[in-house]
Amino acid sequence: MTHAKPLIIDTDPGVDDAVAIMLALASPEVELRAVTTVFGNVPLPRTTENAGRLLALCDRSDVPVGAGAARPLVHPQRERAEAWHGGDGLGGRAEALPAPIVEPDPRGAVGLMASVLRAAGEPVTIAPIGPLTNVALLLAVHPELAPRIDRIVMMGGALGAGNTSGVAEFNVHCDPEAAHRVLTQTDVPVTMVPLDLTLRCPASPEWLDELAAGGPRCAELAQVVVRYRAAYRTRYGIDAVALHDAVAVLEATVPGTLATKAMPMQVACDLGPARGATVAVPGADGAPVHVALDADPDPVLAEILARLLRLG
Ligand code: BDR
Ligand code: CA
């Protein structure tokens, strides 16, 4: 039996968040100690309920859910992502999933993360797959806990084109100030899994068919993806879906899956058209961020699918 590494997922479910959470639950290399929620694709009450429903679907109501930030740190959120994820965040299928079995943890996202970090016998991996507000707050409020975080593996940012503005990726665009705080701090190593890479790993119709045939939980997840797939057809003219968050969680689960390049990163936090852009700044202060720019898409997708199928 391999040793399971403690993991916290901070998330705004979200269709690809759902895939990512179920991937972590299916992976023996990690033990999911908490799911913390943030505003993002849809408002916070929805992302929190969706996290509870996904855990209930997988019979994992032992994993606590902590609700976090309902809005960005400084400026209001400019855009949500209902066009991709549906008004309920899960492609219109949220109500089809079992209701959450337990109430959200009274400690909230930051309190729950802090408790998990304090209680863990070894440093914990944190995988933020939504706006970075909760993680920025954790680092700001509990600097003493930084040595208890092994690494932060975040999905977000773009070195090339964005998906929310010409230059900004959604998670960073939602709260650029929080993303800047996380990417420029020097206490915890950060791996950034940007859009440039996740868009290169789209799941095909055949991949989705295999998922749908994998058992009742996998079939539910495949249903959650249907609307998202239609949005890809409309917006990009392709019949395939990027599983952004699952790619990051795979790296958090099996470190070294993605090839990274170290570069100092900064986030454009002005209010102009570049807001939310992640910019590599050679020679800048701060610890370099490990930016995942390369991976072989086929093995990545095969690995994600093989793991999900274990859930039945
Ligand atoms: C990111 O934005 C969200 O819509 C997805 O869940 C993912 O975390 C991709 O840009
Ligand atoms: Ca997300």
PDB file of N, CA and C and ligand atoms in Angstrom, residues 12 14-17 41 81 84-85 129-130 155-156 163-164 169-171 195 198 228 244-245, ligand 1:
ATOM      1  N   ASP A  12     -14.242  25.826  -7.094  1.00  0.00           N
ATOM      2  CA  ASP A  12     -15.504  26.525  -7.396  1.00  0.00           C
ATOM      3  C   ASP A  12     -16.350  25.680  -8.349  1.00  0.00           C
ATOM      4  N   GLY A  14     -18.637  24.041 -10.828  1.00  0.00           N
ATOM      5  CA  GLY A  14     -17.630  23.845 -11.871  1.00  0.00           C
ATOM      6  C   GLY A  14     -17.506  22.392 -12.363  1.00  0.00           C
ATOM      7  N   VAL A  15     -17.695  22.283 -13.715  1.00  0.00           N
ATOM      8  CA  VAL A  15     -17.687  20.982 -14.363  1.00  0.00           C
ATOM      9  C   VAL A  15     -16.307  20.331 -14.271  1.00  0.00           C
ATOM     10  N   ASP A  16     -15.260  21.052 -14.673  1.00  0.00           N
ATOM     11  CA  ASP A  16     -13.928  20.425 -14.620  1.00  0.00           C
ATOM     12  C   ASP A  16     -13.457  20.299 -13.172  1.00  0.00           C
ATOM     13  N   ASP A  17     -13.956  21.142 -12.281  1.00  0.00           N
ATOM     14  CA  ASP A  17     -13.687  20.957 -10.846  1.00  0.00           C
ATOM     15  C   ASP A  17     -14.257  19.621 -10.378  1.00  0.00           C
ATOM     16  N   ASN A  41     -16.917  30.204 -10.782  1.00  0.00           N
ATOM     17  CA  ASN A  41     -17.770  29.864 -11.926  1.00  0.00           C
ATOM     18  C   ASN A  41     -19.209  30.285 -11.673  1.00  0.00           C
ATOM     19  N   ALA A  81     -18.919  32.285 -15.021  1.00  0.00           N
ATOM     20  CA  ALA A  81     -18.720  31.363 -16.149  1.00  0.00           C
ATOM     21  C   ALA A  81     -19.919  30.439 -16.342  1.00  0.00           C
ATOM     22  N   TRP A  84     -20.351  28.403 -19.523  1.00  0.00           N
ATOM     23  CA  TRP A  84     -19.648  27.123 -19.658  1.00  0.00           C
ATOM     24  C   TRP A  84     -20.239  26.058 -18.727  1.00  0.00           C
ATOM     25  N   HIS A  85     -20.507  26.464 -17.494  1.00  0.00           N
ATOM     26  CA  HIS A  85     -20.811  25.474 -16.448  1.00  0.00           C
ATOM     27  C   HIS A  85     -22.298  25.369 -16.124  1.00  0.00           C
ATOM     28  N   ILE A 129      -8.107  25.305  -7.540  1.00  0.00           N
ATOM     29  CA  ILE A 129      -8.596  25.158  -8.914  1.00  0.00           C
ATOM     30  C   ILE A 129      -9.748  26.136  -9.190  1.00  0.00           C
ATOM     31  N   GLY A 130      -9.747  27.211  -8.427  1.00  0.00           N
ATOM     32  CA  GLY A 130     -10.686  28.312  -8.635  1.00  0.00           C
ATOM     33  C   GLY A 130      -9.914  29.615  -8.403  1.00  0.00           C
ATOM     34  N   MET A 155      -4.410  25.551 -10.789  1.00  0.00           N
ATOM     35  CA  MET A 155      -4.803  25.697 -12.186  1.00  0.00           C
ATOM     36  C   MET A 155      -5.120  27.162 -12.396  1.00  0.00           C
ATOM     37  N   GLY A 156      -4.416  27.768 -13.348  1.00  0.00           N
ATOM     38  CA  GLY A 156      -4.734  29.151 -13.644  1.00  0.00           C
ATOM     39  C   GLY A 156      -3.622  29.829 -14.399  1.00  0.00           C
ATOM     40  N   ASN A 163      -8.752  33.122 -21.645  1.00  0.00           N
ATOM     41  CA  ASN A 163     -10.087  32.633 -22.005  1.00  0.00           C
ATOM     42  C   ASN A 163     -11.190  33.541 -21.467  1.00  0.00           C
ATOM     43  N   THR A 164     -10.785  34.591 -20.750  1.00  0.00           N
ATOM     44  CA  THR A 164     -11.787  35.488 -20.161  1.00  0.00           C
ATOM     45  C   THR A 164     -11.622  36.896 -20.723  1.00  0.00           C
ATOM     46  N   GLU A 169      -6.689  34.485 -17.950  1.00  0.00           N
ATOM     47  CA  GLU A 169      -7.368  33.206 -17.691  1.00  0.00           C
ATOM     48  C   GLU A 169      -8.393  33.430 -16.580  1.00  0.00           C
ATOM     49  N   PHE A 170      -9.462  32.644 -16.571  1.00  0.00           N
ATOM     50  CA  PHE A 170     -10.601  32.890 -15.690  1.00  0.00           C
ATOM     51  C   PHE A 170     -10.237  32.962 -14.196  1.00  0.00           C
ATOM     52  N   ASN A 171      -9.543  31.956 -13.658  1.00  0.00           N
ATOM     53  CA  ASN A 171      -9.299  31.920 -12.212  1.00  0.00           C
ATOM     54  C   ASN A 171      -8.495  33.141 -11.747  1.00  0.00           C
ATOM     55  N   LEU A 195      -3.503  27.725 -18.751  1.00  0.00           N
ATOM     56  CA  LEU A 195      -4.401  27.434 -19.859  1.00  0.00           C
ATOM     57  C   LEU A 195      -3.666  26.898 -21.087  1.00  0.00           C
ATOM     58  N   THR A 198      -3.442  23.230 -20.428  1.00  0.00           N
ATOM     59  CA  THR A 198      -4.700  22.474 -20.262  1.00  0.00           C
ATOM     60  C   THR A 198      -5.503  22.430 -21.571  1.00  0.00           C
ATOM     61  N   TYR A 228     -21.230  21.444 -21.030  1.00  0.00           N
ATOM     62  CA  TYR A 228     -19.883  21.998 -21.179  1.00  0.00           C
ATOM     63  C   TYR A 228     -19.331  21.620 -22.557  1.00  0.00           C
ATOM     64  N   HIS A 244      -9.376  21.334 -17.485  1.00  0.00           N
ATOM     65  CA  HIS A 244      -8.323  22.149 -16.865  1.00  0.00           C
ATOM     66  C   HIS A 244      -7.947  21.689 -15.451  1.00  0.00           C
ATOM     67  N   ASP A 245      -8.943  21.700 -14.560  1.00  0.00           N
ATOM     68  CA  ASP A 245      -8.651  21.475 -13.137  1.00  0.00           C
ATOM     69  C   ASP A 245      -8.146  20.063 -12.864  1.00  0.00           C
TER      70      ASP A 245
HETATM   71  C1  BDR B   1     -10.677  27.584 -15.091  1.00  0.00           C
HETATM   72  O1  BDR B   1     -11.825  28.422 -15.103  1.00  0.00           O
HETATM   73  C2  BDR B   1     -12.946  27.726 -14.650  1.00  0.00           C
HETATM   74  O2  BDR B   1     -14.066  28.022 -15.429  1.00  0.00           O
HETATM   75  C3  BDR B   1     -12.572  26.263 -14.675  1.00  0.00           C
HETATM   76  O3  BDR B   1     -13.244  25.554 -13.663  1.00  0.00           O
HETATM   77  C4  BDR B   1     -11.090  26.257 -14.462  1.00  0.00           C
HETATM   78  O4  BDR B   1     -10.759  26.251 -13.086  1.00  0.00           O
HETATM   79  C5  BDR B   1     -10.146  27.479 -16.509  1.00  0.00           C
HETATM   80  O5  BDR B   1      -9.778  28.722 -16.971  1.00  0.00           O
END
